[in-house]
């Protein structure tokens, strides 16, 4: 008998339990072990950092977790020198969300259009590649001159970072649509809009959603870079102010808040992806609990 054979589990009632049920229960138990290992890694990392800062490295330059925690407590209880921490978080989040939404919409529309029109894509290809090669820091400085120190310059910087990430994925997703599926839809009399809505966009959804996972992180980067260039509020301003005061704990605290915002956005995008792709049949590996 092969060792790979799955033996059914017999219950107290004498009935054989399907192997898929044991796989499902094992799949439920597996995340708890994963979470435990993750927590252990974080504890070891923070503990070693704290110990090293107290014995080996200079805490003035590298800070320590206890000081970072104290800085966060001060910010959320007493505020910052630039006002309430919630006001600064809201400013950065608003800039990032606006840049993300506008950049995603523009990237999807232009990417799909160029992906389905080879002539237009060939004409615009060198211009798009040239624009993508421009350093974003330079553009951030230029946007401050164009739009001032307000929100518009930060949204523009976030837009540029998000647009290219989404555009190239949307373009490739539109190019990868099954040609047989397109031809069959045309034979059945589908109009151009029906073809776009029912075939091309659903086929490119995975490519678009994959780019959105990294695009919001780019939007946060764009907003913070814009605030570094010039702003009167925002997390970028707090980090920049902490850098000017050689406050390593303040820099780490700003980074931690930004990371939390990015992780929450990643979770929300994942939930959106689950809803948008719920029409797809589950793969064999997913049903097997792999």
mmCIF file of C-alpha atoms in Angstrom:
data_model
loop_
_atom_site.group_PDB
_atom_site.id
_atom_site.type_symbol
_atom_site.label_atom_id
_atom_site.label_comp_id
_atom_site.label_asym_id
_atom_site.label_seq_id
_atom_site.Cartn_x
_atom_site.Cartn_y
_atom_site.Cartn_z
ATOM 1 C CA UNK A 1 0.000 0.000 0.000
ATOM 2 C CA UNK A 2 1.427 3.431 -0.939
ATOM 3 C CA UNK A 3 2.352 5.844 1.846
ATOM 4 C CA UNK A 4 0.650 8.625 -0.112
ATOM 5 C CA UNK A 5 -2.780 7.003 0.295
ATOM 6 C CA UNK A 6 -5.133 9.138 2.409
ATOM 7 C CA UNK A 7 -6.702 7.021 5.121
ATOM 8 C CA UNK A 8 -10.199 8.120 6.178
ATOM 9 C CA UNK A 9 -10.595 9.099 9.842
ATOM 10 C CA UNK A 10 -13.122 6.995 11.749
ATOM 11 C CA UNK A 11 -15.339 8.826 14.240
ATOM 12 C CA UNK A 12 -16.810 7.460 17.486
ATOM 13 C CA UNK A 13 -19.991 6.601 15.624
ATOM 14 C CA UNK A 14 -17.993 4.347 13.339
ATOM 15 C CA UNK A 15 -18.465 6.477 10.262
ATOM 16 C CA UNK A 16 -15.573 7.368 8.030
ATOM 17 C CA UNK A 17 -14.879 11.110 7.893
ATOM 18 C CA UNK A 18 -14.052 12.395 4.393
ATOM 19 C CA UNK A 19 -10.379 13.282 3.926
ATOM 20 C CA UNK A 20 -11.380 16.757 2.708
ATOM 21 C CA UNK A 21 -12.802 17.535 6.141
ATOM 22 C CA UNK A 22 -9.493 16.807 7.851
ATOM 23 C CA UNK A 23 -7.748 18.959 5.227
ATOM 24 C CA UNK A 24 -10.127 21.830 5.985
ATOM 25 C CA UNK A 25 -9.517 21.542 9.727
ATOM 26 C CA UNK A 26 -5.776 21.392 9.152
ATOM 27 C CA UNK A 27 -6.111 24.478 6.973
ATOM 28 C CA UNK A 28 -7.889 26.275 9.822
ATOM 29 C CA UNK A 29 -5.191 25.329 12.310
ATOM 30 C CA UNK A 30 -2.335 26.318 10.024
ATOM 31 C CA UNK A 31 -2.887 30.132 10.202
ATOM 32 C CA UNK A 32 -2.613 30.120 14.005
ATOM 33 C CA UNK A 33 0.820 28.544 13.779
ATOM 34 C CA UNK A 34 1.791 31.113 11.145
ATOM 35 C CA UNK A 35 0.612 33.978 13.349
ATOM 36 C CA UNK A 36 2.492 32.584 16.334
ATOM 37 C CA UNK A 37 5.746 32.435 14.368
ATOM 38 C CA UNK A 38 5.220 35.982 13.093
ATOM 39 C CA UNK A 39 4.624 37.321 16.594
ATOM 40 C CA UNK A 40 7.694 35.460 17.853
ATOM 41 C CA UNK A 41 9.840 37.002 15.092
ATOM 42 C CA UNK A 42 8.610 40.516 15.966
ATOM 43 C CA UNK A 43 9.279 39.954 19.669
ATOM 44 C CA UNK A 44 12.792 38.653 18.997
ATOM 45 C CA UNK A 45 13.532 41.545 16.625
ATOM 46 C CA UNK A 46 12.297 44.246 19.018
ATOM 47 C CA UNK A 47 13.946 42.610 21.986
ATOM 48 C CA UNK A 48 17.313 42.320 20.269
ATOM 49 C CA UNK A 49 17.044 45.932 19.076
ATOM 50 C CA UNK A 50 16.278 47.172 22.599
ATOM 51 C CA UNK A 51 19.104 45.122 24.091
ATOM 52 C CA UNK A 52 21.596 46.257 21.458
ATOM 53 C CA UNK A 53 20.630 49.918 21.969
ATOM 54 C CA UNK A 54 21.261 49.601 25.702
ATOM 55 C CA UNK A 55 24.582 47.764 25.393
ATOM 56 C CA UNK A 56 26.254 47.985 21.974
ATOM 57 C CA UNK A 57 24.919 50.618 19.546
ATOM 58 C CA UNK A 58 24.363 54.322 20.144
ATOM 59 C CA UNK A 59 20.627 54.980 20.834
ATOM 60 C CA UNK A 60 21.042 58.613 19.712
ATOM 61 C CA UNK A 61 21.421 57.428 16.103
ATOM 62 C CA UNK A 62 19.484 54.164 16.146
ATOM 63 C CA UNK A 63 16.949 54.870 18.913
ATOM 64 C CA UNK A 64 15.198 51.915 20.601
ATOM 65 C CA UNK A 65 11.674 50.436 20.652
ATOM 66 C CA UNK A 66 10.874 51.897 24.079
ATOM 67 C CA UNK A 67 11.649 55.438 22.850
ATOM 68 C CA UNK A 68 9.674 54.916 19.652
ATOM 69 C CA UNK A 69 6.707 53.724 21.713
ATOM 70 C CA UNK A 70 7.022 56.753 23.992
ATOM 71 C CA UNK A 71 7.083 59.064 20.976
ATOM 72 C CA UNK A 72 3.888 57.458 19.652
ATOM 73 C CA UNK A 73 2.222 57.835 23.048
ATOM 74 C CA UNK A 74 3.223 61.511 23.171
ATOM 75 C CA UNK A 75 1.915 62.141 19.660
ATOM 76 C CA UNK A 76 -1.450 60.494 20.266
ATOM 77 C CA UNK A 77 -1.990 61.988 23.746
ATOM 78 C CA UNK A 78 -0.320 65.398 23.666
ATOM 79 C CA UNK A 79 -0.121 66.106 19.925
ATOM 80 C CA UNK A 80 2.892 67.173 17.884
ATOM 81 C CA UNK A 81 4.634 70.474 17.238
ATOM 82 C CA UNK A 82 2.701 70.529 13.914
ATOM 83 C CA UNK A 83 -0.700 70.021 15.540
ATOM 84 C CA UNK A 84 -2.836 66.980 16.253
ATOM 85 C CA UNK A 85 -1.449 63.675 15.025
ATOM 86 C CA UNK A 86 -4.891 62.819 13.650
ATOM 87 C CA UNK A 87 -4.882 65.984 11.535
ATOM 88 C CA UNK A 88 -1.515 65.014 10.057
ATOM 89 C CA UNK A 89 -2.626 61.431 9.403
ATOM 90 C CA UNK A 90 -5.850 62.633 7.774
ATOM 91 C CA UNK A 91 -3.927 65.030 5.516
ATOM 92 C CA UNK A 92 -1.528 62.344 4.272
ATOM 93 C CA UNK A 93 -4.315 59.784 3.897
ATOM 94 C CA UNK A 94 -6.498 62.179 1.909
ATOM 95 C CA UNK A 95 -3.647 63.020 -0.454
ATOM 96 C CA UNK A 96 -2.765 59.351 -0.905
ATOM 97 C CA UNK A 97 -6.358 58.217 -1.482
ATOM 98 C CA UNK A 98 -7.057 60.949 -4.034
ATOM 99 C CA UNK A 99 -3.827 60.207 -5.893
ATOM 100 C CA UNK A 100 -4.566 56.475 -5.745
ATOM 101 C CA UNK A 101 -8.130 56.759 -7.072
ATOM 102 C CA UNK A 102 -7.316 59.205 -9.879
ATOM 103 C CA UNK A 103 -4.121 57.383 -10.838
ATOM 104 C CA UNK A 104 -5.858 53.993 -10.850
ATOM 105 C CA UNK A 105 -8.748 55.184 -13.005
ATOM 106 C CA UNK A 106 -6.441 56.901 -15.493
ATOM 107 C CA UNK A 107 -4.053 53.935 -15.576
ATOM 108 C CA UNK A 108 -6.835 51.407 -16.179
ATOM 109 C CA UNK A 109 -8.555 53.445 -18.906
ATOM 110 C CA UNK A 110 -5.403 54.369 -20.811
ATOM 111 C CA UNK A 111 -3.819 50.942 -20.294
ATOM 112 C CA UNK A 112 -6.832 49.039 -21.618
ATOM 113 C CA UNK A 113 -7.334 51.433 -24.559
ATOM 114 C CA UNK A 114 -3.689 51.224 -25.626
ATOM 115 C CA UNK A 115 -3.646 47.493 -24.955
ATOM 116 C CA UNK A 116 -6.428 46.979 -27.491
ATOM 117 C CA UNK A 117 -5.108 49.492 -30.046
ATOM 118 C CA UNK A 118 -1.693 48.478 -31.305
ATOM 119 C CA UNK A 119 -1.324 51.528 -33.587
ATOM 120 C CA UNK A 120 -1.927 54.067 -30.797
ATOM 121 C CA UNK A 121 0.322 52.062 -28.470
ATOM 122 C CA UNK A 122 3.154 52.096 -30.994
ATOM 123 C CA UNK A 123 2.798 55.859 -31.487
ATOM 124 C CA UNK A 124 2.735 56.729 -27.767
ATOM 125 C CA UNK A 125 5.192 54.088 -26.507
ATOM 126 C CA UNK A 126 8.367 56.250 -26.532
ATOM 127 C CA UNK A 127 6.566 59.154 -24.837
ATOM 128 C CA UNK A 128 5.168 56.958 -22.084
ATOM 129 C CA UNK A 129 8.520 55.276 -21.475
ATOM 130 C CA UNK A 130 10.243 58.654 -21.390
ATOM 131 C CA UNK A 131 7.739 60.041 -18.871
ATOM 132 C CA UNK A 132 8.136 56.930 -16.717
ATOM 133 C CA UNK A 133 11.923 57.407 -16.699
ATOM 134 C CA UNK A 134 11.714 60.880 -15.123
ATOM 135 C CA UNK A 135 12.736 60.746 -11.423
ATOM 136 C CA UNK A 136 9.676 61.287 -9.226
ATOM 137 C CA UNK A 137 11.607 63.538 -6.827
ATOM 138 C CA UNK A 138 12.155 66.006 -9.656
ATOM 139 C CA UNK A 139 8.456 65.930 -10.489
ATOM 140 C CA UNK A 140 7.545 66.528 -6.843
ATOM 141 C CA UNK A 141 9.622 69.714 -6.838
ATOM 142 C CA UNK A 142 8.063 70.781 -10.122
ATOM 143 C CA UNK A 143 4.544 70.146 -8.829
ATOM 144 C CA UNK A 144 5.211 72.412 -5.842
ATOM 145 C CA UNK A 145 6.087 75.225 -8.275
ATOM 146 C CA UNK A 146 3.015 74.516 -10.408
ATOM 147 C CA UNK A 147 0.396 73.851 -7.721
ATOM 148 C CA UNK A 148 1.866 75.402 -4.577
ATOM 149 C CA UNK A 149 2.329 73.938 -1.099
ATOM 150 C CA UNK A 150 -1.277 72.784 -0.753
ATOM 151 C CA UNK A 151 -2.823 69.382 -1.314
ATOM 152 C CA UNK A 152 -2.765 69.533 -5.125
ATOM 153 C CA UNK A 153 1.006 69.099 -5.416
ATOM 154 C CA UNK A 154 0.952 66.004 -3.162
ATOM 155 C CA UNK A 155 -1.968 64.463 -5.032
ATOM 156 C CA UNK A 156 -0.137 65.049 -8.307
ATOM 157 C CA UNK A 157 2.986 63.296 -7.000
ATOM 158 C CA UNK A 158 0.927 60.351 -5.742
ATOM 159 C CA UNK A 159 -0.945 60.238 -9.059
ATOM 160 C CA UNK A 160 2.265 59.942 -11.095
ATOM 161 C CA UNK A 161 3.560 57.065 -8.969
ATOM 162 C CA UNK A 162 0.246 55.183 -9.068
ATOM 163 C CA UNK A 163 -0.533 55.806 -12.733
ATOM 164 C CA UNK A 164 2.468 54.025 -14.222
ATOM 165 C CA UNK A 165 2.191 51.042 -11.865
ATOM 166 C CA UNK A 166 -1.453 50.498 -12.860
ATOM 167 C CA UNK A 167 -1.045 51.474 -16.507
ATOM 168 C CA UNK A 168 1.580 48.874 -17.421
ATOM 169 C CA UNK A 169 -0.363 46.062 -15.722
ATOM 170 C CA UNK A 170 -3.637 47.123 -17.364
ATOM 171 C CA UNK A 171 -1.899 47.356 -20.731
ATOM 172 C CA UNK A 172 -0.458 43.851 -20.398
ATOM 173 C CA UNK A 173 -3.738 42.462 -19.083
ATOM 174 C CA UNK A 174 -5.613 43.829 -22.098
ATOM 175 C CA UNK A 175 -3.007 42.327 -24.419
ATOM 176 C CA UNK A 176 -3.254 38.897 -22.770
ATOM 177 C CA UNK A 177 -6.988 38.442 -23.397
ATOM 178 C CA UNK A 178 -7.728 35.120 -25.119
ATOM 179 C CA UNK A 179 -8.107 35.922 -28.817
ATOM 180 C CA UNK A 180 -10.446 32.974 -29.367
ATOM 181 C CA UNK A 181 -12.781 34.398 -26.730
ATOM 182 C CA UNK A 182 -12.723 37.796 -28.439
ATOM 183 C CA UNK A 183 -13.373 36.297 -31.880
ATOM 184 C CA UNK A 184 -16.259 34.187 -30.599
ATOM 185 C CA UNK A 185 -17.846 37.229 -28.957
ATOM 186 C CA UNK A 186 -17.620 39.160 -32.203
ATOM 187 C CA UNK A 187 -19.176 36.269 -34.130
ATOM 188 C CA UNK A 188 -22.082 36.321 -31.662
ATOM 189 C CA UNK A 189 -22.625 40.004 -32.467
ATOM 190 C CA UNK A 190 -21.090 41.684 -29.426
ATOM 191 C CA UNK A 191 -20.555 45.411 -29.841
ATOM 192 C CA UNK A 192 -17.264 47.077 -28.947
ATOM 193 C CA UNK A 193 -18.611 48.236 -25.574
ATOM 194 C CA UNK A 194 -20.105 44.794 -24.803
ATOM 195 C CA UNK A 195 -16.769 43.200 -25.719
ATOM 196 C CA UNK A 196 -14.943 45.595 -23.432
ATOM 197 C CA UNK A 197 -17.347 45.114 -20.528
ATOM 198 C CA UNK A 198 -17.926 41.357 -20.766
ATOM 199 C CA UNK A 199 -14.604 39.991 -22.031
ATOM 200 C CA UNK A 200 -11.644 42.354 -21.895
ATOM 201 C CA UNK A 201 -12.127 43.978 -18.477
ATOM 202 C CA UNK A 202 -12.943 40.694 -16.652
ATOM 203 C CA UNK A 203 -9.908 39.054 -18.263
ATOM 204 C CA UNK A 204 -7.646 41.941 -17.224
ATOM 205 C CA UNK A 205 -9.036 42.117 -13.673
ATOM 206 C CA UNK A 206 -6.263 40.000 -12.153
ATOM 207 C CA UNK A 207 -3.584 42.193 -13.698
ATOM 208 C CA UNK A 208 -5.292 45.382 -12.527
ATOM 209 C CA UNK A 209 -5.867 44.139 -8.981
ATOM 210 C CA UNK A 210 -2.281 42.922 -8.716
ATOM 211 C CA UNK A 211 -1.061 46.429 -9.516
ATOM 212 C CA UNK A 212 -3.452 47.985 -6.985
ATOM 213 C CA UNK A 213 -1.813 46.059 -4.159
ATOM 214 C CA UNK A 214 1.433 47.980 -4.671
ATOM 215 C CA UNK A 215 -0.151 51.162 -6.034
ATOM 216 C CA UNK A 216 -1.495 52.383 -2.695
ATOM 217 C CA UNK A 217 1.949 52.033 -1.165
ATOM 218 C CA UNK A 218 3.229 54.185 -4.031
ATOM 219 C CA UNK A 219 0.446 56.688 -3.320
ATOM 220 C CA UNK A 220 1.590 56.986 0.303
ATOM 221 C CA UNK A 221 5.165 57.422 -0.867
ATOM 222 C CA UNK A 222 4.088 60.150 -3.267
ATOM 223 C CA UNK A 223 2.147 61.999 -0.583
ATOM 224 C CA UNK A 224 5.024 61.838 1.906
ATOM 225 C CA UNK A 225 7.635 62.847 -0.690
ATOM 226 C CA UNK A 226 5.446 65.813 -1.586
ATOM 227 C CA UNK A 227 5.201 66.757 2.095
ATOM 228 C CA UNK A 228 8.974 66.517 2.389
ATOM 229 C CA UNK A 229 9.265 68.992 -0.475
ATOM 230 C CA UNK A 230 6.934 71.486 1.163
ATOM 231 C CA UNK A 231 3.826 71.274 3.347
ATOM 232 C CA UNK A 232 2.183 72.663 6.457
ATOM 233 C CA UNK A 233 0.889 69.309 7.750
ATOM 234 C CA UNK A 234 1.169 65.581 7.132
ATOM 235 C CA UNK A 235 3.239 62.586 8.178
ATOM 236 C CA UNK A 236 5.988 63.578 5.751
ATOM 237 C CA UNK A 237 6.284 66.918 7.540
ATOM 238 C CA UNK A 238 6.534 65.155 10.916
ATOM 239 C CA UNK A 239 9.277 62.844 9.629
ATOM 240 C CA UNK A 240 11.102 65.758 8.031
ATOM 241 C CA UNK A 241 10.887 67.767 11.261
ATOM 242 C CA UNK A 242 12.183 64.786 13.266
ATOM 243 C CA UNK A 243 15.086 64.417 10.847
ATOM 244 C CA UNK A 244 15.986 68.093 11.282
ATOM 245 C CA UNK A 245 16.049 67.622 15.075
ATOM 246 C CA UNK A 246 18.046 64.360 14.912
ATOM 247 C CA UNK A 247 15.037 62.628 16.469
ATOM 248 C CA UNK A 248 15.444 59.014 15.329
ATOM 249 C CA UNK A 249 12.484 57.903 17.460
ATOM 250 C CA UNK A 250 10.235 60.401 15.673
ATOM 251 C CA UNK A 251 11.352 59.113 12.265
ATOM 252 C CA UNK A 252 10.628 55.507 13.275
ATOM 253 C CA UNK A 253 7.254 56.540 14.737
ATOM 254 C CA UNK A 254 6.264 58.232 11.461
ATOM 255 C CA UNK A 255 7.410 55.182 9.502
ATOM 256 C CA UNK A 256 5.374 52.892 11.768
ATOM 257 C CA UNK A 257 2.183 54.913 11.318
ATOM 258 C CA UNK A 258 2.701 54.941 7.545
ATOM 259 C CA UNK A 259 3.227 51.169 7.564
ATOM 260 C CA UNK A 260 -0.010 50.606 9.488
ATOM 261 C CA UNK A 261 -1.932 52.747 6.988
ATOM 262 C CA UNK A 262 -0.439 50.759 4.098
ATOM 263 C CA UNK A 263 -1.322 47.420 5.721
ATOM 264 C CA UNK A 264 -4.926 48.495 6.360
ATOM 265 C CA UNK A 265 -5.219 49.609 2.732
ATOM 266 C CA UNK A 266 -3.731 46.285 1.594
ATOM 267 C CA UNK A 267 -6.374 44.407 3.604
ATOM 268 C CA UNK A 268 -9.180 46.501 2.109
ATOM 269 C CA UNK A 269 -7.879 45.944 -1.434
ATOM 270 C CA UNK A 270 -7.683 42.207 -0.728
ATOM 271 C CA UNK A 271 -11.351 42.227 0.347
ATOM 272 C CA UNK A 272 -12.233 44.098 -2.851
ATOM 273 C CA UNK A 273 -10.297 41.543 -4.884
ATOM 274 C CA UNK A 274 -12.194 38.679 -3.241
ATOM 275 C CA UNK A 275 -15.516 40.298 -4.111
ATOM 276 C CA UNK A 276 -14.574 41.146 -7.695
ATOM 277 C CA UNK A 277 -13.210 37.669 -8.428
ATOM 278 C CA UNK A 278 -15.899 35.684 -6.576
ATOM 279 C CA UNK A 279 -17.355 34.599 -9.949
ATOM 280 C CA UNK A 280 -14.294 32.502 -10.680
ATOM 281 C CA UNK A 281 -14.407 28.799 -9.827
ATOM 282 C CA UNK A 282 -11.974 27.800 -7.066
ATOM 283 C CA UNK A 283 -8.786 26.143 -8.274
ATOM 284 C CA UNK A 284 -7.937 22.541 -7.448
ATOM 285 C CA UNK A 285 -5.131 23.565 -5.133
ATOM 286 C CA UNK A 286 -7.357 25.973 -3.247
ATOM 287 C CA UNK A 287 -10.047 23.328 -2.730
ATOM 288 C CA UNK A 288 -7.433 20.876 -1.551
ATOM 289 C CA UNK A 289 -6.278 23.265 1.152
ATOM 290 C CA UNK A 290 -2.810 23.773 -0.297
#
